[in-house]
Structure formats: C-alpha cells, structure tokens
Short mmCIF file of C-alpha atoms in Angstrom, two decimals:
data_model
loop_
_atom_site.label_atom_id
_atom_site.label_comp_id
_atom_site.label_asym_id
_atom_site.label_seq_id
_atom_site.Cartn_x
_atom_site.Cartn_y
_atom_site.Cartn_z
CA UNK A 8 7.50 -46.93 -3.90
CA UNK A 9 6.18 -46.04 -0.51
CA UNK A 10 2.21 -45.49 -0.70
CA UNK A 11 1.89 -41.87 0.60
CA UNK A 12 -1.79 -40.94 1.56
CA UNK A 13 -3.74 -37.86 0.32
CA UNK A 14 -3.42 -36.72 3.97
CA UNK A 15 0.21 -36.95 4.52
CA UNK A 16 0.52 -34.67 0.99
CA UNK A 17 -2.17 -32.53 2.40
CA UNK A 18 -0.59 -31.73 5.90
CA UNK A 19 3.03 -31.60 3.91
CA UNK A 20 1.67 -28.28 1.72
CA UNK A 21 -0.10 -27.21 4.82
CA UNK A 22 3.45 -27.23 6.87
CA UNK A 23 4.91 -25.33 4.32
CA UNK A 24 2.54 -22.62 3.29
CA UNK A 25 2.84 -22.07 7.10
CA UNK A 26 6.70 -22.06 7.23
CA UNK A 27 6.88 -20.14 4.41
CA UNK A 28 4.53 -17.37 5.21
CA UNK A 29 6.56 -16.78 8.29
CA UNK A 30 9.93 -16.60 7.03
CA UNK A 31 8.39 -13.62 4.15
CA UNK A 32 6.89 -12.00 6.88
CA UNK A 33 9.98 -12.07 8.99
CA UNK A 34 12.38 -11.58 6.12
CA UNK A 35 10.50 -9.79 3.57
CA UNK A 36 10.20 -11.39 -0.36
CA UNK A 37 13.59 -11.18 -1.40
CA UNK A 38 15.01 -11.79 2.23
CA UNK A 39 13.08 -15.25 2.24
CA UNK A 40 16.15 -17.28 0.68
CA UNK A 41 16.24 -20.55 -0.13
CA UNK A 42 18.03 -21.87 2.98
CA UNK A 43 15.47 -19.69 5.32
CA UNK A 44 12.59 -21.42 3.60
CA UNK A 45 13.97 -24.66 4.57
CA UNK A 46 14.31 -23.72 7.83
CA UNK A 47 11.16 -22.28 8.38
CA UNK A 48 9.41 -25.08 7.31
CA UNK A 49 11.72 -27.69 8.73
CA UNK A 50 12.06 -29.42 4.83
CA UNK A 51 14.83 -29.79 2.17
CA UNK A 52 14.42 -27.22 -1.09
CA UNK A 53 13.78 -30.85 -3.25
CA UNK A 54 10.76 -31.39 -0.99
CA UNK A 55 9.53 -27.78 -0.98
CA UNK A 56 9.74 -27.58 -4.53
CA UNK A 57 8.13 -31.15 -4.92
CA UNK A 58 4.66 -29.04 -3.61
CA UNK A 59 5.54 -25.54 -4.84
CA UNK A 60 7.73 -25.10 -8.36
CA UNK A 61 9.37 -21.84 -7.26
CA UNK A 62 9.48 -19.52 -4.74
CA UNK A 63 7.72 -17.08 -6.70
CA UNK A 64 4.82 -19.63 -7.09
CA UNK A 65 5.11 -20.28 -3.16
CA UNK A 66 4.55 -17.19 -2.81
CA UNK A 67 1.50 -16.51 -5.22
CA UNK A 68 -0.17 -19.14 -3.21
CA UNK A 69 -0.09 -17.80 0.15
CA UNK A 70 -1.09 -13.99 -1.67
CA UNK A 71 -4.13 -16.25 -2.82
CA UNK A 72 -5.00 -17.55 0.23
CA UNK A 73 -5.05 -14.46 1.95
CA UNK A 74 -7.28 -13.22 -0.75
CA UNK A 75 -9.63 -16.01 -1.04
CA UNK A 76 -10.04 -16.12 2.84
CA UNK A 77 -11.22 -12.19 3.14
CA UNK A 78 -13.42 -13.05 0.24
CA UNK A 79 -15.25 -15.67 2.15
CA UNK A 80 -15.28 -13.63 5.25
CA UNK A 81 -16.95 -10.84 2.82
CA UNK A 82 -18.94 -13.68 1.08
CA UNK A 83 -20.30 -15.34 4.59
CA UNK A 84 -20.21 -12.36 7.45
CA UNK A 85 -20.49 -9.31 5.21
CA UNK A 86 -18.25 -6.06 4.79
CA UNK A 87 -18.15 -5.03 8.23
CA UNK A 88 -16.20 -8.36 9.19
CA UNK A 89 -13.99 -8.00 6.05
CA UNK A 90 -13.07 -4.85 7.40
CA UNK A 91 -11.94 -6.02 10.82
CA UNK A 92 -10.52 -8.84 9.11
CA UNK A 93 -7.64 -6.97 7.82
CA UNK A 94 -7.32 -5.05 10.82
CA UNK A 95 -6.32 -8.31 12.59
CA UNK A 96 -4.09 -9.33 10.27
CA UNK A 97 -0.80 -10.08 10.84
CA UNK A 98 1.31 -6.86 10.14
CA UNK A 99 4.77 -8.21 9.06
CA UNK A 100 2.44 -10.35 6.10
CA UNK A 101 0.74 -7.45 5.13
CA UNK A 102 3.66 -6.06 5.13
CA UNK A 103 5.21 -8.25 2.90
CA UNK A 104 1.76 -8.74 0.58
CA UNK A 105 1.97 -5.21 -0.41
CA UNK A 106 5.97 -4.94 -0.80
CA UNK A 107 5.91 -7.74 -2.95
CA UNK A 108 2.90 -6.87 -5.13
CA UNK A 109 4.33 -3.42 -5.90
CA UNK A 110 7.53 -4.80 -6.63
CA UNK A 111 6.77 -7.52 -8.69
CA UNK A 112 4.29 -5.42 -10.59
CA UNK A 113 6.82 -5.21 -13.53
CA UNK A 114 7.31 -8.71 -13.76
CA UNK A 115 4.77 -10.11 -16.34
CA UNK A 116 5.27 -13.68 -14.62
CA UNK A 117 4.01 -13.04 -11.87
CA UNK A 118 1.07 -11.01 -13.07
CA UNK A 119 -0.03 -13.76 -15.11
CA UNK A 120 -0.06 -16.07 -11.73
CA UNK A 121 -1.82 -13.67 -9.77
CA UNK A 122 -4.47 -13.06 -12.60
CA UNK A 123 -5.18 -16.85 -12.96
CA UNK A 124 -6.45 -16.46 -9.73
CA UNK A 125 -8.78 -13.50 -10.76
CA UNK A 126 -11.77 -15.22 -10.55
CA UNK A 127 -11.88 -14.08 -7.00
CA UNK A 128 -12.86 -10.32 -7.83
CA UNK A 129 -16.08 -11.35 -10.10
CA UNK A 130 -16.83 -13.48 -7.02
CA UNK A 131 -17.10 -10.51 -5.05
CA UNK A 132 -17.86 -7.85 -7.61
CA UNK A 133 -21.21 -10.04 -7.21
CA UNK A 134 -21.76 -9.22 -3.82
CA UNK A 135 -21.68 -5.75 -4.47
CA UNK A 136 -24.19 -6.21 -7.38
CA UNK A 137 -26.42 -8.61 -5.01
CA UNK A 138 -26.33 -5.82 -2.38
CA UNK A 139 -27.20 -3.06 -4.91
CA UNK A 140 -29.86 -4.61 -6.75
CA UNK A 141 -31.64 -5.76 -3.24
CA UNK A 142 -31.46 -2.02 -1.93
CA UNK A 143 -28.96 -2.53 0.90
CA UNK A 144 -26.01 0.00 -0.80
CA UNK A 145 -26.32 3.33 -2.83
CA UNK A 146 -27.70 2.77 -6.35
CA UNK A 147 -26.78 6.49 -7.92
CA UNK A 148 -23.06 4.97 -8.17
CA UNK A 149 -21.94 2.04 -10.19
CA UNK A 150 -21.32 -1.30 -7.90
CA UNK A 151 -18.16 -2.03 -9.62
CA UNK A 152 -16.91 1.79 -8.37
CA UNK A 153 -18.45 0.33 -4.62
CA UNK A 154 -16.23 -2.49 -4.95
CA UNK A 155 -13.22 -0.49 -6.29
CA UNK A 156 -13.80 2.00 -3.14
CA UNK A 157 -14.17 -0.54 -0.96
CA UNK A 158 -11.40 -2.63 -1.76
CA UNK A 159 -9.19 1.09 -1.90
CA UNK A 160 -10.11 1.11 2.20
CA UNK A 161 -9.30 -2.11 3.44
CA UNK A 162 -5.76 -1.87 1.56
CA UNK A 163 -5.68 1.75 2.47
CA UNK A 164 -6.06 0.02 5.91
CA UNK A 165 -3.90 -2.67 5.68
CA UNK A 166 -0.71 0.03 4.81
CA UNK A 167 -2.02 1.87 8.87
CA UNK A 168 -1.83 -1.91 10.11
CA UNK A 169 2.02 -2.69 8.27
CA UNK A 170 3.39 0.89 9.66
CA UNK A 171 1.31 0.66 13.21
CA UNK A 172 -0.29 3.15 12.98
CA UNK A 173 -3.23 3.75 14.79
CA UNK A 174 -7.28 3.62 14.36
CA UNK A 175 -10.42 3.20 15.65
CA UNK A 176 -11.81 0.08 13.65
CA UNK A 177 -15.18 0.91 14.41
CA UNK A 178 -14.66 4.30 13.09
CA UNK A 179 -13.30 2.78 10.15
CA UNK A 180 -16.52 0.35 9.61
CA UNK A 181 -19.28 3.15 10.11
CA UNK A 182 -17.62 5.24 7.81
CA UNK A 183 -17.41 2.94 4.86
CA UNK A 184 -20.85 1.94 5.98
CA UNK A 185 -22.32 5.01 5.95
CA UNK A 186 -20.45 5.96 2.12
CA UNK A 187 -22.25 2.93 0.54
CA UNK A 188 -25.55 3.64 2.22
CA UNK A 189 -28.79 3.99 -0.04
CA UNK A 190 -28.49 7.84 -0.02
CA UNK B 16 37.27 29.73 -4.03
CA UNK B 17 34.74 30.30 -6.32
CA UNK B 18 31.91 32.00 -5.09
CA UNK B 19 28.89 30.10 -5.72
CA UNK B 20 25.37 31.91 -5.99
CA UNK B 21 22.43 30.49 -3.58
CA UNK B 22 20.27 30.02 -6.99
CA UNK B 23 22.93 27.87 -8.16
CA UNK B 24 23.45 25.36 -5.15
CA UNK B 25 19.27 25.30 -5.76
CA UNK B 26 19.30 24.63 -9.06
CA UNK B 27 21.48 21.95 -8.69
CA UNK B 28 19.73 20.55 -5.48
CA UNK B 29 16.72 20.69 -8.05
CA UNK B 30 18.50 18.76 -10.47
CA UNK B 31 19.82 16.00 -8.19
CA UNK B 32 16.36 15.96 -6.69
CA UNK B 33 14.46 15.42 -10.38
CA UNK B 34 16.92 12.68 -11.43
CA UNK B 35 16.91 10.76 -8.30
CA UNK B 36 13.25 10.20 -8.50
CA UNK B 37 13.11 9.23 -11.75
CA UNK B 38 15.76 6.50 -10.78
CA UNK B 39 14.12 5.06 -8.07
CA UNK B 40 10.93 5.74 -10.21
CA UNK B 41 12.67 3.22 -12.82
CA UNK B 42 14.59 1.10 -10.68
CA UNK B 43 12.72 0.89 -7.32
CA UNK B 44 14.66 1.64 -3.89
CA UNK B 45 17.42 -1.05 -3.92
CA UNK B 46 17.46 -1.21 -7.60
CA UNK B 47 18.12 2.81 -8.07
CA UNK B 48 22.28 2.66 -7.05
CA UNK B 49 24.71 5.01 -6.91
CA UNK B 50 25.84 4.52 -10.53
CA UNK B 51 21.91 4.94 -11.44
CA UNK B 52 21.31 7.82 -9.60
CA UNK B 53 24.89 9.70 -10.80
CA UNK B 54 23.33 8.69 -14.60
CA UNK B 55 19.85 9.94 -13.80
CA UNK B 56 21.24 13.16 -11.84
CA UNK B 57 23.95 13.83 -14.66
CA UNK B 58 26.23 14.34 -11.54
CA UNK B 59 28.99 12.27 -10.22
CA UNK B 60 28.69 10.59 -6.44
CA UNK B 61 30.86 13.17 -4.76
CA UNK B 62 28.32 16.23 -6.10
CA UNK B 63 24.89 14.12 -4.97
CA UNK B 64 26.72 13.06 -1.37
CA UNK B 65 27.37 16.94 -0.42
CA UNK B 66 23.55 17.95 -1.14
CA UNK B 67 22.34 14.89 0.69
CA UNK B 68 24.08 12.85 3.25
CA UNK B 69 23.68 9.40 1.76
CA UNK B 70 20.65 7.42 -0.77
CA UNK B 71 18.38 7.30 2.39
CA UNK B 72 18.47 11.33 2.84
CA UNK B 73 17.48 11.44 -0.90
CA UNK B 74 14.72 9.42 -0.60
CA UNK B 75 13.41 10.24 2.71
CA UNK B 76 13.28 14.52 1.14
CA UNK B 77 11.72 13.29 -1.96
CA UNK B 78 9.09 11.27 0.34
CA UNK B 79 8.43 14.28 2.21
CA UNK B 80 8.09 16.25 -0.72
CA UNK B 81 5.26 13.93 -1.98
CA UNK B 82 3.14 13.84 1.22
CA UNK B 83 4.27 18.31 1.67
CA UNK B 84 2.92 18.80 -1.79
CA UNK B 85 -0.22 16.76 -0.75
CA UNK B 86 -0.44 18.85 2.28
CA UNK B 87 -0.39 21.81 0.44
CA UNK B 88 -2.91 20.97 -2.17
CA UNK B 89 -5.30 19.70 1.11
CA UNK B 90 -4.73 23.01 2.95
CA UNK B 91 -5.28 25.38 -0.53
CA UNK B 92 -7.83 23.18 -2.17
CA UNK B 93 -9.23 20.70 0.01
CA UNK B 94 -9.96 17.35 0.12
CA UNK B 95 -11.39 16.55 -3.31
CA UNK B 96 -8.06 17.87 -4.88
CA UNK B 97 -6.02 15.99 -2.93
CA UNK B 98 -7.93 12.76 -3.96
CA UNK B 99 -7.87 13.83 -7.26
CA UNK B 100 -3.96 14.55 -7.02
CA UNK B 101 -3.27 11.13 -6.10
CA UNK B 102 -5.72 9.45 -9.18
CA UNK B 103 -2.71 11.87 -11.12
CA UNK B 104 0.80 10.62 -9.72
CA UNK B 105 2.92 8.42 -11.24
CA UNK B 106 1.99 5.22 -10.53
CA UNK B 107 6.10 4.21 -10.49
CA UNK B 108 6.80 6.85 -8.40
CA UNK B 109 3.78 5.75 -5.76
CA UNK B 110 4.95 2.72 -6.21
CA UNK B 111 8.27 3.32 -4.73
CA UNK B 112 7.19 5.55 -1.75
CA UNK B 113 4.79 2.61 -0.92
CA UNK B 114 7.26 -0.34 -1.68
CA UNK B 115 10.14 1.26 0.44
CA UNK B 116 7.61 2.64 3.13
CA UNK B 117 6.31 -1.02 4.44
CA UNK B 118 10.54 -1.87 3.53
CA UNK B 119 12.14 0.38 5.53
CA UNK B 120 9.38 0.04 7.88
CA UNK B 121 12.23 -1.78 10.30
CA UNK B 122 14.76 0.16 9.85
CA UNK B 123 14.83 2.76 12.58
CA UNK B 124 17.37 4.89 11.07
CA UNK B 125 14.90 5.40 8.46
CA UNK B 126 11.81 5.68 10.49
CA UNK B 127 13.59 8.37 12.91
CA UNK B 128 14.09 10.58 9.08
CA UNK B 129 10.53 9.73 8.63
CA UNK B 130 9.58 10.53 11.62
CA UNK B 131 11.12 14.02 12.10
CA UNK B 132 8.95 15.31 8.98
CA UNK B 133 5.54 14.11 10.74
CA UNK B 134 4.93 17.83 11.92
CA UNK B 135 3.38 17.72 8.48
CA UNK B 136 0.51 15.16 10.39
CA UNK B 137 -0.89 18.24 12.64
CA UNK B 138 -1.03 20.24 10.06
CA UNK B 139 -3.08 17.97 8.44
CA UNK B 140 -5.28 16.98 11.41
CA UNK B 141 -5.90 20.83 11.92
CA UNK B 142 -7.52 20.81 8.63
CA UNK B 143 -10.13 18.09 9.46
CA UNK B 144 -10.19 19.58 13.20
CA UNK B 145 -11.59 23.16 11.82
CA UNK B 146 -13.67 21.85 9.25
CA UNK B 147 -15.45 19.58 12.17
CA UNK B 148 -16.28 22.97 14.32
CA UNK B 149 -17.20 24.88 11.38
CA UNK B 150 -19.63 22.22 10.72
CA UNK B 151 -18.81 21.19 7.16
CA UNK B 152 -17.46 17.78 8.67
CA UNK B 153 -19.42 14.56 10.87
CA UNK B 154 -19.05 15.61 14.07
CA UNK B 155 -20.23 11.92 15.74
CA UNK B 156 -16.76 10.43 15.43
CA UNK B 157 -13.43 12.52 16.44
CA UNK B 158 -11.47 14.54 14.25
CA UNK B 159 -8.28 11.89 14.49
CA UNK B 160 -10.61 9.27 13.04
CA UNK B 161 -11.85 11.09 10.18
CA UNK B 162 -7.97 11.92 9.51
CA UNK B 163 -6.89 8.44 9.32
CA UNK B 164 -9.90 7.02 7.37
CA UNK B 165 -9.26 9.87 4.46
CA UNK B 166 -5.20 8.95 4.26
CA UNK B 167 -6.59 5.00 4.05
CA UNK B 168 -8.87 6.16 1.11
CA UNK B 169 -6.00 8.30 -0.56
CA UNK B 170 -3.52 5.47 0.25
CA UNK B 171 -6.02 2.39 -1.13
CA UNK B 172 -6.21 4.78 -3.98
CA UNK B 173 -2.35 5.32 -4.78
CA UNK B 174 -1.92 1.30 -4.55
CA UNK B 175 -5.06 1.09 -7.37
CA UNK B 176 -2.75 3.74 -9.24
CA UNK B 177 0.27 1.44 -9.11
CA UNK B 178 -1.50 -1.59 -10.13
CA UNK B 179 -2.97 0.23 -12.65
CA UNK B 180 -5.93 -0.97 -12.10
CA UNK B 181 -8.97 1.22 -13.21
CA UNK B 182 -11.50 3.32 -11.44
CA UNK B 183 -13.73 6.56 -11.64
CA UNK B 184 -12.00 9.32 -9.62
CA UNK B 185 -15.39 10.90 -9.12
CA UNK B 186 -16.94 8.17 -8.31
CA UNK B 187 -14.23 8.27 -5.30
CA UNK B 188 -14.59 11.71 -4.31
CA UNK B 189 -18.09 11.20 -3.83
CA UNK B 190 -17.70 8.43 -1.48
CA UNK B 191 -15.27 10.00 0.41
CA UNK B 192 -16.98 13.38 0.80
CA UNK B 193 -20.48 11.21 1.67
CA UNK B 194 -19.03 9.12 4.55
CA UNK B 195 -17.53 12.23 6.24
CA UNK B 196 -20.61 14.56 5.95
CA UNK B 197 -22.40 15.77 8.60
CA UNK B 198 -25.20 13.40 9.19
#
C-alpha cells in the first residue's frame, strides 16, 4: 500500500470541492451529473466518492463552506463586510445555493445534513447578542429578530446578485446599518 | 359553433390558472408535467394549451400575478402590507417562483416573458419616488436604492417563508420602515 501523506489527501478534497463547485454553478444541481463532476475535477467517480459519499453530500459541503466563510467574515470584519461579501460572490453559485436549497427543502436527507452543520447560526446569533448587550445595535428589538433581518438582506441580496440585477452596495450597507442602530 | 360566453372562457382561465399553481406548488417547475397539471386543472392538455401557449406561459402569468398582486397591495396599502403579505404566502408556492426564477434565469426565452411584465417595476419605483418628495421617505440615498433594498428585504423574507424558518413579522416591519425613514 502506497503511503499517501495528509497533504496529498488534503489538496485531493481541495481539487474537488473546486471542480465541483464549478460544474453546479455552470450546470445547476441536477445538471451536475456524474460524468461532468469527473470532468470538472479532472478525477474518476471511485476517487470522488473516496472523499465525498454522494453527490448530495458533495454538495452539502461546498453549501457549508460558503456559509462558514461569510460567518468568519461577519465573525472577524463585521456586518458591513458580510454584506459586500455576498455582493462579490460568484452569481452562477449563488445561483445554484438557493435553487438547490429550495428544492431540496422536501427532502428530509438533506435537511438533516445541512442542520448538522447548524452550529454555525448560534455562532453568529452570538454576535448579534455581543453587539446588543455592548450598545452597538438597537436593544428595543430582540437580537435573534436582528439576526433573522439581517440574514433576510444578504439572501434578499444574493437573489439581485443571481438575476443581475443592479445596486448600490453602499446603499445597501447604510441602510441595514442604520435599521440596527441604537434608536 | 357554440357560442361561448366571455365569463365562461374566464372561469375556465381561472380554473386552469388555480390548478396549475397548486401543481407546481406540489411538484416544483420540472416536476409539475403535463399529466400533473391536466390532473390539477381537471382539464385535458388540448383545453390548458389554447388558454396558454405552452407550461412556460402558465408559469410566467402566475409569476406575474404574484409580484401584480404585491404591487397592488404596495400601491393601496403600503409597504408594511406588502411585508406582511409575503410573511402570509405559501411557502411552496414562493418556493417555486424563487426556485424557477434563479432556474430559468438562463433561459432567454423565459427572461424575454419575464421581462415584458417589468412595467410593473416603475410602477413600483413611483411609489418610493413620491413618498421621497412628500417627505415620508430618506431622502440621502436615491429613490432606485431604497426600491431595491425593500424587494431584498421582502425577497430574504419569502426564502425564510420557504424554509420555514421562524421570525416576528413585526419585528420586520419595523426594521424596514426604520432604515428608510427620514433621518
């Protein structure tokens, strides 16, 4: 047996996520077949699925990745960069993000994956709670509702950024700004 | 020839119209075929094809009927009814305008239908243009911008409604009032 190194397996998942999140943006979820995984990430299905057990779970990852990495943008640079976060994004993944998580919303499955990974929203409910309890956002409304509201505007943003629609980002961060403000 | 009444092509435009939506409702844009839809409508293929020209046309009216009704509720009500209209769709149904909206978004056949409705959009903007020189809106950031940020909120809010995930509809229309008042 060949000794593989914790690198090698390392850049092996990295060059797939990678291959894979370009063939769902460019073909949508059910349009990323089998054979168009393979070829996006330049590696047979047994070695894909050596990383990954389905393409559902593939897929689950790279929705948690996106996730996770706006949460440390919120986490480390605050809201404002969250915001323009999203509006950099890549459309055609947003695209497929928000296709895919209204479509699979039926299929218990895949809830249960993406609420394993639930964790993330306490992690950032706590921001929101940090921010209200120090004075720096509105007390006279729940944080959690913050959150919610918050959350509601960078995916109401991310649907303007899949259709290309435009906007003024900076608009966009004043005026969340200024609903959260102490009042 | 029998002479058919005008009420009666309505009614059964109506008809078509009700069933249809509850199809793709239930089945989602792909999943809502012409057997599902002649089911749902009670009417065979032949009947739904001479009221609209093809699945597309049937969706694309009963999108445009979402975002007129919307319009119409904005216009009579204002803006805290129109939020509060969303917090009260079906979350299927929202589900299926959203899912087929970033979809379709590369199919120009269906983005020229789309697009043909979008006189709705001034209509619209006039609303937040008025309400900026009467002085009951911000005046610091244009009219367009104020627009766009208020569809984001009631879009981030109909993809909280599909999810079914919770939040305080008040809580909402507070926000969303606060961040475009006059400062």
């Amino acid at each position: 047996v060949p000794k593989v190194s914790q690198e090698h397996l390392e850049a092996r998942r990295e060059q797939i996520l990678d291959g894979a999140r370009q063939a769902f943006a460019d073909h949508g979820y059910e349009g990323a077949t089998v054979a168009r995984l393979e070829e996006a990430t330049g590696l047979s299905r047994g070695a894909i699925f050596h990383y990954f057990g389905s393409k559902q779970d593939l897929f689950v990852e790279l929705a948690w990745h996106t996730n996770r990495r706006l949460g440390d943008i919120l986490l480390e640079r605050g809201l404002d960069d969250a915001v323009r976060a999203i509006a950099a994004e890549s459309p055609a993944w947003l695209g497929v993000l928000i296709e895919a998580q209204t479509k699979l919303r039926h299929d218990p499955e895949f809830m249960r994956k993406m609420e394993i990974r639930e964790a993330e929203s306490s992690r950032l409910l706590g921001w929101f709670d940090e921010r209200q309890a120090d004075g720096s956002l509105r007390s006279d409304i729940p944080s959690a509702e913050l959150g919610r509201y918050a959350t509601a505007v960078i995916n109401g943003l991310a649907l303007r950024v899949v259709a290309h629609d435009p906007f003024d980002i900076e608009a966009f961060v004043r005026l969340l700004n200024d609903a959260l403000a102490p009042r």
